PDB file of C-alpha atoms in Angstrom:
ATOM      1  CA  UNK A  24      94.551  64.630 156.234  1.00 88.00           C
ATOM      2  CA  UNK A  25      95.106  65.601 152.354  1.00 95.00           C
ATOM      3  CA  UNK A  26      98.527  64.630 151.285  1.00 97.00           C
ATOM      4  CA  UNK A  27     101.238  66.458 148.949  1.00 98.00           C
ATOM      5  CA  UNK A  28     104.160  65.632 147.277  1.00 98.00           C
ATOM      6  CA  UNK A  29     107.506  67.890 146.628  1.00 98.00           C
ATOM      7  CA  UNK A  30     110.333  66.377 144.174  1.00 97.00           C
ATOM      8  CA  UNK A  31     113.043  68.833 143.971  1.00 96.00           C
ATOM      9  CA  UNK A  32     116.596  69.345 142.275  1.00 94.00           C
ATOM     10  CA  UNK A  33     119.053  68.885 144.903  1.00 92.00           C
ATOM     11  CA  UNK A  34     122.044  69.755 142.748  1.00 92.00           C
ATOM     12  CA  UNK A  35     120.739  73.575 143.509  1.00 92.00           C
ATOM     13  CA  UNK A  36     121.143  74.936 146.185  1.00 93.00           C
ATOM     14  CA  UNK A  37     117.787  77.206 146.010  1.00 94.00           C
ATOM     15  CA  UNK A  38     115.859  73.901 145.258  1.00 95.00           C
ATOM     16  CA  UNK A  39     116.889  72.667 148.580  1.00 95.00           C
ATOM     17  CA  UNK A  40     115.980  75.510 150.393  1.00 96.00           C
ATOM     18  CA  UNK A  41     112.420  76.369 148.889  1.00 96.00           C
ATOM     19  CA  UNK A  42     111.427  72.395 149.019  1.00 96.00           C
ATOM     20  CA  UNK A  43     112.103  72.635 153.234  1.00 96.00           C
ATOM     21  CA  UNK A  44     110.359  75.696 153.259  1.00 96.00           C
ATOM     22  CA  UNK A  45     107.704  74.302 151.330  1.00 96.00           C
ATOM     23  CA  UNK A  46     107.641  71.476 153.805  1.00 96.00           C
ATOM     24  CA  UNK A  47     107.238  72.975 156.785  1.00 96.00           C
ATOM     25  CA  UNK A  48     104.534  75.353 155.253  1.00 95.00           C
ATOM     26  CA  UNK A  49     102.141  72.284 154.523  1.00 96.00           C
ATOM     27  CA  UNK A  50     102.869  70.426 157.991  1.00 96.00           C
ATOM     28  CA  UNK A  51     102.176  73.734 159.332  1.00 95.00           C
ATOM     29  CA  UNK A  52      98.821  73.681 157.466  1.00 94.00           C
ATOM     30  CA  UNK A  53      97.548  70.298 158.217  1.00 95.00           C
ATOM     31  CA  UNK A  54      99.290  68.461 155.409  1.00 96.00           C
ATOM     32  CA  UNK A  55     101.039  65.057 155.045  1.00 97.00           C
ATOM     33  CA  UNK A  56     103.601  65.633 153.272  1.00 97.00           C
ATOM     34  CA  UNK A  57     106.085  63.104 151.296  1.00 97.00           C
ATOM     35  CA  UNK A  58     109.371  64.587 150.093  1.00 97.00           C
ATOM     36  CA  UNK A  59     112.054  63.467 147.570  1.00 96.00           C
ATOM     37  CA  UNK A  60     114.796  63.965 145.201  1.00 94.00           C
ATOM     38  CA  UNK A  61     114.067  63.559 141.424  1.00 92.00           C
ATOM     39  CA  UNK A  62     117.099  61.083 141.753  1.00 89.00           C
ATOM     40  CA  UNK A  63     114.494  58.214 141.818  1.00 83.00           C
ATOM     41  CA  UNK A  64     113.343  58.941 138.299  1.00 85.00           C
ATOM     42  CA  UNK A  65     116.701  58.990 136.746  1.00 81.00           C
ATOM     43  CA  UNK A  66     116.953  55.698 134.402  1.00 80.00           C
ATOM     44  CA  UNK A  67     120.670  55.385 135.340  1.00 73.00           C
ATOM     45  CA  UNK A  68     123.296  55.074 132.203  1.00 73.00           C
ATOM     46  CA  UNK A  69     124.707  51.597 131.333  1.00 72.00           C
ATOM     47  CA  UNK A  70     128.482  50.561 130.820  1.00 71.00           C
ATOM     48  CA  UNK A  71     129.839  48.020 128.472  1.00 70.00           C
ATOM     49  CA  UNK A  72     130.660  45.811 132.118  1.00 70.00           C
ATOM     50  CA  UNK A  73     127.341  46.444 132.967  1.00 71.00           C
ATOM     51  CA  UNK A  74     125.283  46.982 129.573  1.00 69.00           C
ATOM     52  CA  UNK A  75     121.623  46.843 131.073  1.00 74.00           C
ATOM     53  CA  UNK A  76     120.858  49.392 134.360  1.00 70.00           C
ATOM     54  CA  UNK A  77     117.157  48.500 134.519  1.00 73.00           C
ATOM     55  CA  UNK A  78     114.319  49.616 136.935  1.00 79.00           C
ATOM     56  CA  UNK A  79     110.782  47.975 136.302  1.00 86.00           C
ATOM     57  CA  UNK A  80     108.330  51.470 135.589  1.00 91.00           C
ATOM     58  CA  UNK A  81     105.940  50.881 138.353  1.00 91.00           C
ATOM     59  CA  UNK A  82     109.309  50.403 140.823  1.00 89.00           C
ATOM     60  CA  UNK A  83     110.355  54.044 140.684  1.00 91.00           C
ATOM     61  CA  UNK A  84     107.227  55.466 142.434  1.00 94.00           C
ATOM     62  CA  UNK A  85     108.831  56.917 145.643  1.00 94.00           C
ATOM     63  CA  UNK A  86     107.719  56.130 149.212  1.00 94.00           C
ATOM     64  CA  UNK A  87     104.357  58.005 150.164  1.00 95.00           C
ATOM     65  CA  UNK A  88     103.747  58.797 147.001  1.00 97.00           C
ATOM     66  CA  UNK A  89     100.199  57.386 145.406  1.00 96.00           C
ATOM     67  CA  UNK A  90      97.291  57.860 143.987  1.00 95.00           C
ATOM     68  CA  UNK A  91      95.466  59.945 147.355  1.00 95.00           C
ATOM     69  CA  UNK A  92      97.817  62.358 146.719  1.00 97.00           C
ATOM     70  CA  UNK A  93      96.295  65.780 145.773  1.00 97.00           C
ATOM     71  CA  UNK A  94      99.672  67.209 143.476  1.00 98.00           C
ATOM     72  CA  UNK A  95     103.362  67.172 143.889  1.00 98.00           C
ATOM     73  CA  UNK A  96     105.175  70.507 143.530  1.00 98.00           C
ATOM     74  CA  UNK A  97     108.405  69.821 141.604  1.00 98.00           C
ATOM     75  CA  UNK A  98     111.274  72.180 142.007  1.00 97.00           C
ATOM     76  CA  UNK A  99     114.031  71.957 139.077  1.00 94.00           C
ATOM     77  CA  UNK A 100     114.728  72.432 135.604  1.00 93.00           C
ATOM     78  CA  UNK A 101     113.277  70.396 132.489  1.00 93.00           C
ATOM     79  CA  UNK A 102     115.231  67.454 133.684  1.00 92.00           C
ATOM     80  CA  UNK A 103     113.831  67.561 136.757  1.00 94.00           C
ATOM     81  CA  UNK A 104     110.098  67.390 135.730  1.00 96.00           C
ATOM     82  CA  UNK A 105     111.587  64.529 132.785  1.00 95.00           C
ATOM     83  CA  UNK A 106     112.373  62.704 136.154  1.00 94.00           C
ATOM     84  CA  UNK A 107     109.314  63.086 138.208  1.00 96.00           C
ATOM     85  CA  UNK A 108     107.037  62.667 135.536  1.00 96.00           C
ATOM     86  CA  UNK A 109     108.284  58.802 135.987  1.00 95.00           C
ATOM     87  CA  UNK A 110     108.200  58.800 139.430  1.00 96.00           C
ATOM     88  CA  UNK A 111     104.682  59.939 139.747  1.00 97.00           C
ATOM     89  CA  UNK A 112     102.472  59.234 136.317  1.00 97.00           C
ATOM     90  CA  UNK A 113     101.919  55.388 137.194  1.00 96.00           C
ATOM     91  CA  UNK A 114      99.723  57.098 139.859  1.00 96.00           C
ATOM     92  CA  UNK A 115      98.221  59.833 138.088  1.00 97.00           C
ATOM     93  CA  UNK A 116      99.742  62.505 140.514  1.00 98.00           C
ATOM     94  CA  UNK A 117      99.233  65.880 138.645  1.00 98.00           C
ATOM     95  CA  UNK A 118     102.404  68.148 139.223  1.00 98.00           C
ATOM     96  CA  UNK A 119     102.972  71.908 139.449  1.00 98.00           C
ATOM     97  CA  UNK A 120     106.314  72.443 137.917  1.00 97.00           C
ATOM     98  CA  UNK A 121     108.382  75.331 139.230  1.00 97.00           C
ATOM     99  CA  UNK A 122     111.035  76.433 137.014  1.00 94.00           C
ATOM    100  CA  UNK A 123     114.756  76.806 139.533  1.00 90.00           C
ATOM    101  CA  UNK A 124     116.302  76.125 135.956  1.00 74.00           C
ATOM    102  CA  UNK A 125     117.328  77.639 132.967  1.00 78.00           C
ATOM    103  CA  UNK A 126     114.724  77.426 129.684  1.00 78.00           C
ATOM    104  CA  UNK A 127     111.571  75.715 132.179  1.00 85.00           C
ATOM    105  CA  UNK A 128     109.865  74.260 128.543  1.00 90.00           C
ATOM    106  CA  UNK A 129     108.043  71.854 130.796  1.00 93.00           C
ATOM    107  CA  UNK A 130     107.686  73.933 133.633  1.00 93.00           C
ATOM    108  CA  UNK A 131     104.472  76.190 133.984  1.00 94.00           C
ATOM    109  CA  UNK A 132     105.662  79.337 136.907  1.00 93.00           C
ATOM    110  CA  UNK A 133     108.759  80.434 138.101  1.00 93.00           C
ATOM    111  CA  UNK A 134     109.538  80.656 141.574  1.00 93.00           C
ATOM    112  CA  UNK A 135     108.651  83.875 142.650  1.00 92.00           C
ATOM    113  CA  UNK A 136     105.469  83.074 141.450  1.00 94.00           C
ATOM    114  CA  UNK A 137     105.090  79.476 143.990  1.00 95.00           C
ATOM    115  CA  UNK A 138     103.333  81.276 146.582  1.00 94.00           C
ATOM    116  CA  UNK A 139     100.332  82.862 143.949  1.00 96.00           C
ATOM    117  CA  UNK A 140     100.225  79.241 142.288  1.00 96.00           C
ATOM    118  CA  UNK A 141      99.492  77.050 145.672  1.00 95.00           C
ATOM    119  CA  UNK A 142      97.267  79.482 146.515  1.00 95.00           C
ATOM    120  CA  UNK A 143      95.525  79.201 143.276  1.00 96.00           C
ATOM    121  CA  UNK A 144      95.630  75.524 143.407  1.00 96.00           C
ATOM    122  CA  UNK A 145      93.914  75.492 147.040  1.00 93.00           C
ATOM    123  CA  UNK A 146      90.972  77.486 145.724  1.00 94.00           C
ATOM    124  CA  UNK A 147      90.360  74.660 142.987  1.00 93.00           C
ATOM    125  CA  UNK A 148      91.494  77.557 140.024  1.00 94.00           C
ATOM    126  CA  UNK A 149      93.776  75.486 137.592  1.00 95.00           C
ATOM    127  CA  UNK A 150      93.006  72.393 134.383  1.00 95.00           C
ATOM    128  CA  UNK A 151      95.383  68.802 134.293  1.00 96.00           C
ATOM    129  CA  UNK A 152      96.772  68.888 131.219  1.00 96.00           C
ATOM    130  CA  UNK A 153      97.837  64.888 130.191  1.00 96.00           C
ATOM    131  CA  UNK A 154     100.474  64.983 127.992  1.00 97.00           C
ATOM    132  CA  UNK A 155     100.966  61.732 126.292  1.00 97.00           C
ATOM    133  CA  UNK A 156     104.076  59.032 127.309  1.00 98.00           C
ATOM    134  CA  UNK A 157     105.574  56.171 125.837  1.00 98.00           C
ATOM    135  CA  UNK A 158     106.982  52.797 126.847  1.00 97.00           C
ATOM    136  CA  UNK A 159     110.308  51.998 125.872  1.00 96.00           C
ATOM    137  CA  UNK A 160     111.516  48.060 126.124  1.00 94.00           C
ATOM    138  CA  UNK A 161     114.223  46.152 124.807  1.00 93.00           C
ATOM    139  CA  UNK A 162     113.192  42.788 123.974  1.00 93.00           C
ATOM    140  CA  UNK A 163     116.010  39.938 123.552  1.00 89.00           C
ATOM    141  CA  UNK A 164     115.077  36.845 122.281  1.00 88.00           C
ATOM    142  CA  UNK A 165     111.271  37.910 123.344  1.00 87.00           C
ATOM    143  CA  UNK A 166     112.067  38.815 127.032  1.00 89.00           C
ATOM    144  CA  UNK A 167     112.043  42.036 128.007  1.00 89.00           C
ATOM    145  CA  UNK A 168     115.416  42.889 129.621  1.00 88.00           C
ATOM    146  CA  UNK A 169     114.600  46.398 129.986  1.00 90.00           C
ATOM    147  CA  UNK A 170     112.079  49.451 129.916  1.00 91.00           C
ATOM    148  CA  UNK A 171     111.307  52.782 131.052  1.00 92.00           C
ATOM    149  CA  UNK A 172     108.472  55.357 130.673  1.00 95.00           C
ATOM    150  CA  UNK A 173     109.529  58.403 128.053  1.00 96.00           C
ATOM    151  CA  UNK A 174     107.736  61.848 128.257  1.00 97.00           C
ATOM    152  CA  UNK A 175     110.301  63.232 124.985  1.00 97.00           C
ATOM    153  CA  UNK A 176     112.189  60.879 123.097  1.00 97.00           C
ATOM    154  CA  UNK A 177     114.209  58.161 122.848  1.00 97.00           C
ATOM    155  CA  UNK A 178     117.374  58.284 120.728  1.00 96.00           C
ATOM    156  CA  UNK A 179     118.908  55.654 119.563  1.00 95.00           C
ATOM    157  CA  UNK A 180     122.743  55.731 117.658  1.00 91.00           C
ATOM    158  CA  UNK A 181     126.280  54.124 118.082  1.00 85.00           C
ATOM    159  CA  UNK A 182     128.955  55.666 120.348  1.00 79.00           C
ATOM    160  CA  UNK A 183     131.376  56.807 121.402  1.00 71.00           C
ATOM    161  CA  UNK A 184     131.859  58.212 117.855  1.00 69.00           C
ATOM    162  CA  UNK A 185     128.898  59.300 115.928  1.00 69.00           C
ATOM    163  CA  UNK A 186     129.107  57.346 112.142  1.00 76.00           C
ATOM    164  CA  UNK A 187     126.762  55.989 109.964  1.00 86.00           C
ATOM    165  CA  UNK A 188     123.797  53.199 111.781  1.00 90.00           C
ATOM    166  CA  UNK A 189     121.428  50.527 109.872  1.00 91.00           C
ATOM    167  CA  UNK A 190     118.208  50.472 110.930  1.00 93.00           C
ATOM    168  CA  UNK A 191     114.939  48.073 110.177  1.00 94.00           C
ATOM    169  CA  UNK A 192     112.145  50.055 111.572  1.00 96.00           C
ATOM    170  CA  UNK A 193     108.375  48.219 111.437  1.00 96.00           C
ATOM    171  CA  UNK A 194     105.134  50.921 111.676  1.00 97.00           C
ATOM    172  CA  UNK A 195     102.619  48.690 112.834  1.00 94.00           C
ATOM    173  CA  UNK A 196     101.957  46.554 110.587  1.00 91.00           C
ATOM    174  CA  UNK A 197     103.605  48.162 107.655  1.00 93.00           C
ATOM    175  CA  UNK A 198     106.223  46.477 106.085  1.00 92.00           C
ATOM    176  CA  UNK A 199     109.910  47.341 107.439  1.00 93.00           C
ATOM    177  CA  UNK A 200     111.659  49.777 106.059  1.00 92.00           C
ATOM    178  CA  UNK A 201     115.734  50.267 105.874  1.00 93.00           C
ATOM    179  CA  UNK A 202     117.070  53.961 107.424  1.00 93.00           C
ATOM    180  CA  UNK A 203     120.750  54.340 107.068  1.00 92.00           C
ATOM    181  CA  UNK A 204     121.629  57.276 109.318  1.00 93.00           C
ATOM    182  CA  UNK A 205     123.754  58.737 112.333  1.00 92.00           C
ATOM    183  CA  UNK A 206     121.030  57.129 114.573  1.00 93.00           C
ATOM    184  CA  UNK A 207     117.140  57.613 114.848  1.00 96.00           C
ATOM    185  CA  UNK A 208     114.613  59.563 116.906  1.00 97.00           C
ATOM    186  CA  UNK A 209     111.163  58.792 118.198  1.00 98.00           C
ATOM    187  CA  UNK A 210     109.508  61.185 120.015  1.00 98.00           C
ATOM    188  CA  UNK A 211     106.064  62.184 121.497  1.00 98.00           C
ATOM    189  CA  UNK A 212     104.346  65.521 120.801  1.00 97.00           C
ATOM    190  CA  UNK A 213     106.033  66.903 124.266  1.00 97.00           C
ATOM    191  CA  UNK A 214     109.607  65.791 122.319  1.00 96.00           C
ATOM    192  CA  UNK A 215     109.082  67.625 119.135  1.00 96.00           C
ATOM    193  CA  UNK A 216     110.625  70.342 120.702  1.00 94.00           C
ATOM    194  CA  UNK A 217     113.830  68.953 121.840  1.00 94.00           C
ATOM    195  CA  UNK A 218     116.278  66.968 120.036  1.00 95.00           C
ATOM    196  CA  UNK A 219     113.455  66.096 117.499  1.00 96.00           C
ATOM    197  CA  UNK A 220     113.911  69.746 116.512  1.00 95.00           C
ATOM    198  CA  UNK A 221     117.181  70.486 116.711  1.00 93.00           C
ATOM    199  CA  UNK A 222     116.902  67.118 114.215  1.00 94.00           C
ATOM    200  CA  UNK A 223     114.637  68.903 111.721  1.00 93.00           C
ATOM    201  CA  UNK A 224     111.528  67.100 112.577  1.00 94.00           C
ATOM    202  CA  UNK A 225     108.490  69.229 113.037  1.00 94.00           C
ATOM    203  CA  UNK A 226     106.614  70.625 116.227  1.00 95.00           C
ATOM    204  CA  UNK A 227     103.614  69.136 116.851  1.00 96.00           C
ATOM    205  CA  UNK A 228     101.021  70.408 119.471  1.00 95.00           C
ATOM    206  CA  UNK A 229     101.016  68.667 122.629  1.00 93.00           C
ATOM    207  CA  UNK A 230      97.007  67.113 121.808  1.00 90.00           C
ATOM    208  CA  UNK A 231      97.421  65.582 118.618  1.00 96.00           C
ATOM    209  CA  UNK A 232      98.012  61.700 118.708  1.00 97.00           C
ATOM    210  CA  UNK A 233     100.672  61.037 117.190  1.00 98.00           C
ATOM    211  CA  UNK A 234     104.652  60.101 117.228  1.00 98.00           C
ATOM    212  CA  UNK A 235     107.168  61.208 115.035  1.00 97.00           C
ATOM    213  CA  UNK A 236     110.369  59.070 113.621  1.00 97.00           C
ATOM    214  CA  UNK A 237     113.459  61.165 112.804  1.00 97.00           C
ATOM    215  CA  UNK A 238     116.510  59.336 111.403  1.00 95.00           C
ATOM    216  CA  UNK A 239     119.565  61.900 112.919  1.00 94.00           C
ATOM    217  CA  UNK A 240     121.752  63.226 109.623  1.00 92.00           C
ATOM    218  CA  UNK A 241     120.676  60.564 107.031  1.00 91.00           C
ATOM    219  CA  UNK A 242     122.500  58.929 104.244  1.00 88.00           C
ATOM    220  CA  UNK A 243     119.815  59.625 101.993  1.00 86.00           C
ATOM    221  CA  UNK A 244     117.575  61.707 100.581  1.00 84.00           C
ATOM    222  CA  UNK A 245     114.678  60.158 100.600  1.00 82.00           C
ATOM    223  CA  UNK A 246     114.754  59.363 104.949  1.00 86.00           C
ATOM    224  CA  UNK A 247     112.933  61.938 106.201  1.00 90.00           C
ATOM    225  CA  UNK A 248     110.655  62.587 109.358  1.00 93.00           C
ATOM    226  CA  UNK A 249     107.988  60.740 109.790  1.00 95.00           C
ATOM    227  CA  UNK A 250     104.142  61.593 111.309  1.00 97.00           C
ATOM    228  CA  UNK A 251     101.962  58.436 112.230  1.00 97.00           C
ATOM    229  CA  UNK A 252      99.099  57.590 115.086  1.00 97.00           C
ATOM    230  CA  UNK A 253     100.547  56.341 118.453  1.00 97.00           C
ATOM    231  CA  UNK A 254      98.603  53.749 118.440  1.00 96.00           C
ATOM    232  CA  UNK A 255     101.178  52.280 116.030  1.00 95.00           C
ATOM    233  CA  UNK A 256     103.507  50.070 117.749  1.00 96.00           C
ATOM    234  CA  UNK A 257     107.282  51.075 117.015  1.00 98.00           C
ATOM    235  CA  UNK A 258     109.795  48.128 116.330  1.00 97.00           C
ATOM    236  CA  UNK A 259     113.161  49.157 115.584  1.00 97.00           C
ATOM    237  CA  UNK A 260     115.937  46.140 114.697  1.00 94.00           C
ATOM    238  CA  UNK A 261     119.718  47.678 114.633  1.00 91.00           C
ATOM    239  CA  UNK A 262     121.418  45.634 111.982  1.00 86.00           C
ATOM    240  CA  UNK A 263     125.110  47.428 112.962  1.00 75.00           C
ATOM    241  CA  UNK A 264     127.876  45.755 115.491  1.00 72.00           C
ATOM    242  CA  UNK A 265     129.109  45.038 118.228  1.00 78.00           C
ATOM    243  CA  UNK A 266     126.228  47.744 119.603  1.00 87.00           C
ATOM    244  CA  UNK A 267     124.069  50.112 120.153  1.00 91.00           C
ATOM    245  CA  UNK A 268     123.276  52.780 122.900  1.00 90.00           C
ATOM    246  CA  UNK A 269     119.928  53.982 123.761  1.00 92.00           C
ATOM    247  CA  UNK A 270     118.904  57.305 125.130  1.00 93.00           C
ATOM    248  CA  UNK A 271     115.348  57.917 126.928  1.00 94.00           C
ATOM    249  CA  UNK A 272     114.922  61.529 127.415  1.00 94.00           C
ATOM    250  CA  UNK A 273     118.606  62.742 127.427  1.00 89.00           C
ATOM    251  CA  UNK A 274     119.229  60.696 131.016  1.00 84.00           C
ATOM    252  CA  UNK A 275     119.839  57.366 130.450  1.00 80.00           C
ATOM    253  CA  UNK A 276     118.942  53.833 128.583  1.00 82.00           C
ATOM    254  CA  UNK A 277     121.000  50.739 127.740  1.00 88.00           C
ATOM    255  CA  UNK A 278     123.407  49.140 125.098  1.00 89.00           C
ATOM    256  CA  UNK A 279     121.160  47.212 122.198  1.00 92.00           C
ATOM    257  CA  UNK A 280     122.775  44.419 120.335  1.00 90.00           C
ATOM    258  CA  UNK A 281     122.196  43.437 116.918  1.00 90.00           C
ATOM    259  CA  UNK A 282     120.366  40.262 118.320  1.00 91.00           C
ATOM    260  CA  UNK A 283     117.786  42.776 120.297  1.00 93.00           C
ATOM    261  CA  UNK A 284     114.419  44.589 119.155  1.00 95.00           C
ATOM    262  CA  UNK A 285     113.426  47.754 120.294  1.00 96.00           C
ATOM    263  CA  UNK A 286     109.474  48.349 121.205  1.00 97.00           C
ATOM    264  CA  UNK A 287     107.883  51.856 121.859  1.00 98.00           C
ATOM    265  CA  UNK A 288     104.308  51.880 122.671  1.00 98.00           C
ATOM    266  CA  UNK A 289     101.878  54.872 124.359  1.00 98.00           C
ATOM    267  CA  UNK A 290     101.951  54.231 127.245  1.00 97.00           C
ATOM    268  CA  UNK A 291      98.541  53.786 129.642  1.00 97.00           C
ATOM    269  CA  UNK A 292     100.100  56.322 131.642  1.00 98.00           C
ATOM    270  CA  UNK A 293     100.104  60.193 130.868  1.00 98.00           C
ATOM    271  CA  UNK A 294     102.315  62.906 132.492  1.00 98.00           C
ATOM    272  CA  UNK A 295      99.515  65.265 133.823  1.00 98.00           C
ATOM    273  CA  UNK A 296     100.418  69.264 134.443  1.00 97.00           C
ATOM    274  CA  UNK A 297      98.579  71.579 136.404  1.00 97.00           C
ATOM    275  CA  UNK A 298      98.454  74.517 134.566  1.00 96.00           C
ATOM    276  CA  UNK A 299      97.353  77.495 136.217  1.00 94.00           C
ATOM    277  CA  UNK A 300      95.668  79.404 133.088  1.00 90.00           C
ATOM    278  CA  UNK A 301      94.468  77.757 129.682  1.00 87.00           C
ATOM    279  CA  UNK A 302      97.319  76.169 128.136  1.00 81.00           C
ATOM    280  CA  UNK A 303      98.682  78.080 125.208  1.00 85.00           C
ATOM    281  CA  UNK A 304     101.209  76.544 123.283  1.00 90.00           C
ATOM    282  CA  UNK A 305     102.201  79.261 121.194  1.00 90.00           C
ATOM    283  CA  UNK A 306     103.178  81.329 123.464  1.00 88.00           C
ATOM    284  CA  UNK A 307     105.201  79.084 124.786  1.00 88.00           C
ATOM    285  CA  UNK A 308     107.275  78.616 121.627  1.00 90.00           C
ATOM    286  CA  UNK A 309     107.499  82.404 121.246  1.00 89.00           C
ATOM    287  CA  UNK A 310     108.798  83.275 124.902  1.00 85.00           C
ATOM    288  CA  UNK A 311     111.413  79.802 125.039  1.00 85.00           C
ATOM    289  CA  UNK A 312     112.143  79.672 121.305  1.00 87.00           C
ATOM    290  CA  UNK A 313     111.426  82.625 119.844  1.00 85.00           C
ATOM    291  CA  UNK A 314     108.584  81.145 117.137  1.00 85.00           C
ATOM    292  CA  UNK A 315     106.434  83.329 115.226  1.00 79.00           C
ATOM    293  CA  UNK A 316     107.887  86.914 116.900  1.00 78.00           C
ATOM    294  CA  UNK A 317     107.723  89.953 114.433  1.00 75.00           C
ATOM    295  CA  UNK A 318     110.651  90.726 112.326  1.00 64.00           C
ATOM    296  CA  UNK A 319     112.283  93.730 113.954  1.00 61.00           C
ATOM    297  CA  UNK A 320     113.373  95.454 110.919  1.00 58.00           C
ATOM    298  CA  UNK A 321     109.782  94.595 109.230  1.00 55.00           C
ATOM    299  CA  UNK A 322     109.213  98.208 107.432  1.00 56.00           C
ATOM    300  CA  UNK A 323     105.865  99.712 107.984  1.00 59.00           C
ATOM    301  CA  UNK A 324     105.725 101.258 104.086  1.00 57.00           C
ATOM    302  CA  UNK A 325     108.222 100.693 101.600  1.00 55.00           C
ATOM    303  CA  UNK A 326     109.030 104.003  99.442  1.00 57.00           C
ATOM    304  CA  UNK A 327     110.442 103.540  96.207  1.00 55.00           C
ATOM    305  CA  UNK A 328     113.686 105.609  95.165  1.00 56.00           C
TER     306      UNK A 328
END
């Protein structure tokens, strides 16, 4: 019996209605079907009582959910798929996002196309796309006390009032280097168009192997973004008190102390997409951010008085 997953947005309404319809459409058809909240991927958000909320990576997988499974339809927003790309990429579960949000950057139909795209799917008529991810840990006093799988970014800065950080960031094995700034930004390919951007960093296309740092509003000049290969480990060392907070893909982290480190790696796992035509990434940034579209006004001969 082939097996399928559905991870939906219960916050809206219209999520919870397609993913029972969905449901009872594959059990209908001969399916096993496992079905679950994108709840499970959320990292959680720590408190100063309770500075580390931690969940091992591999311990978010839902019930049912494994590496037999043919896809998982997910039925949300951008945070949505942010959350079930954790819940399913330690089992290399490709997913069909269906856009029930607002902008859909990550998500690849909307939903009055769902019935066209499993239908598509069924025939064997789509590519996986892997889109790269990264593990975040924080190491204190060389145990790791927490860590989470990141598909955009991780952000790291003081609160609850933004003002200026101190930063020792080693490349590898460069030699550190000090970043005085609002806070700092790491981020995958997939993450240069998020808060990377709104940052100033650059986009960079989803297959090129890189990361990108980003210090956020820096005291200097000279800090600027940064390109490098991901296979370059990423060791950041806050110098500032009491703390830190961290941010993994706008949903959660944990408080880092001066006394902590800060590792990002690539990650052995990948977020994979089923994408129902060849992807094409500029398009993308023209329809959701309006990239490259002809100036309006853009005279067709230019007469002189």
């Amino acid at each position: 019996m082939p097996k399928v997953g559905i991870i939906y947005n219960d916050v809206k309404p219209i999520a919870n209605r397609i993913a029972v319809e969905l449901k009872e459409k594959f059990t209908a058809a001969g399916w096993n079907v496992c079905i679950t909240t994108g709840v499970g991927g959320m990292l959680g958000y720590s408190t100063p009582e309770s500075p580390v909320c931690h969940t091992p990576i591999e311990g978010l997988t839902p019930p049912g959910f494994d590496s037999e499974m043919e896809f998982t339809v997910v039925l949300g927003g951008d945070g949505t798929v942010l959350a079930a790309s954790r819940l399913v990429a330690p089992c290399g579960i490709p997913m069909l996002t269906i856009n029930t949000g607002h902008m859909g950057f990550l998500t690849e139909a909307y939903l009055n196309q769902l019935p066209e795209a499993i239908e598509q799917i069924l025939s064997g008529n789509y590519e996986v796309e892997e889109r790269a991810m990264l593990t975040v840990r924080v190491f204190r006093e060389n145990t790791a006390i927490w860590e989470a799988l990141c598909l955009n970014e991780m952000v790291l800065h003081r609160e609850p009032l933004t003002s200026m950080c101190h930063f020792e960031i080693g490349i590898g094995r460069h030699a550190l280097v000090d970043i005085a700034a609002d806070g700092v930004i790491v981020s995958t390919p997939t993450g240069s168009t998020a808060y990377s951007l709104s940052a100033g960093g650059p986009v960079v296309t989803p297959g090129v192997p890189v990361l990108q740092l980003v210090p956020i509003c820096p005291h200097s000049l000279a800090s600027r973004s940064l390109v490098f290969p991901d296979n370059e480990p990423v060791n950041i060392f806050p110098v500032n008190t009491p703390r830190l907070v961290m941010v993994v893909d706008g949903n959660g982290g944990c408080y880092v102390f001066p006394e902590d480190r800060v590792n990002l790696e690539r990650s052995q796992y990948s977020a994979r997409f089923i994408r129902l035509q060849s992807p094409e990434f500029f398009k993308i940034l023209r329809e959701k951010l309006g990239w490259g579209l002809p100036h309006i006004a853009k005279p067709t001969s230019v007469e002189l008085p």
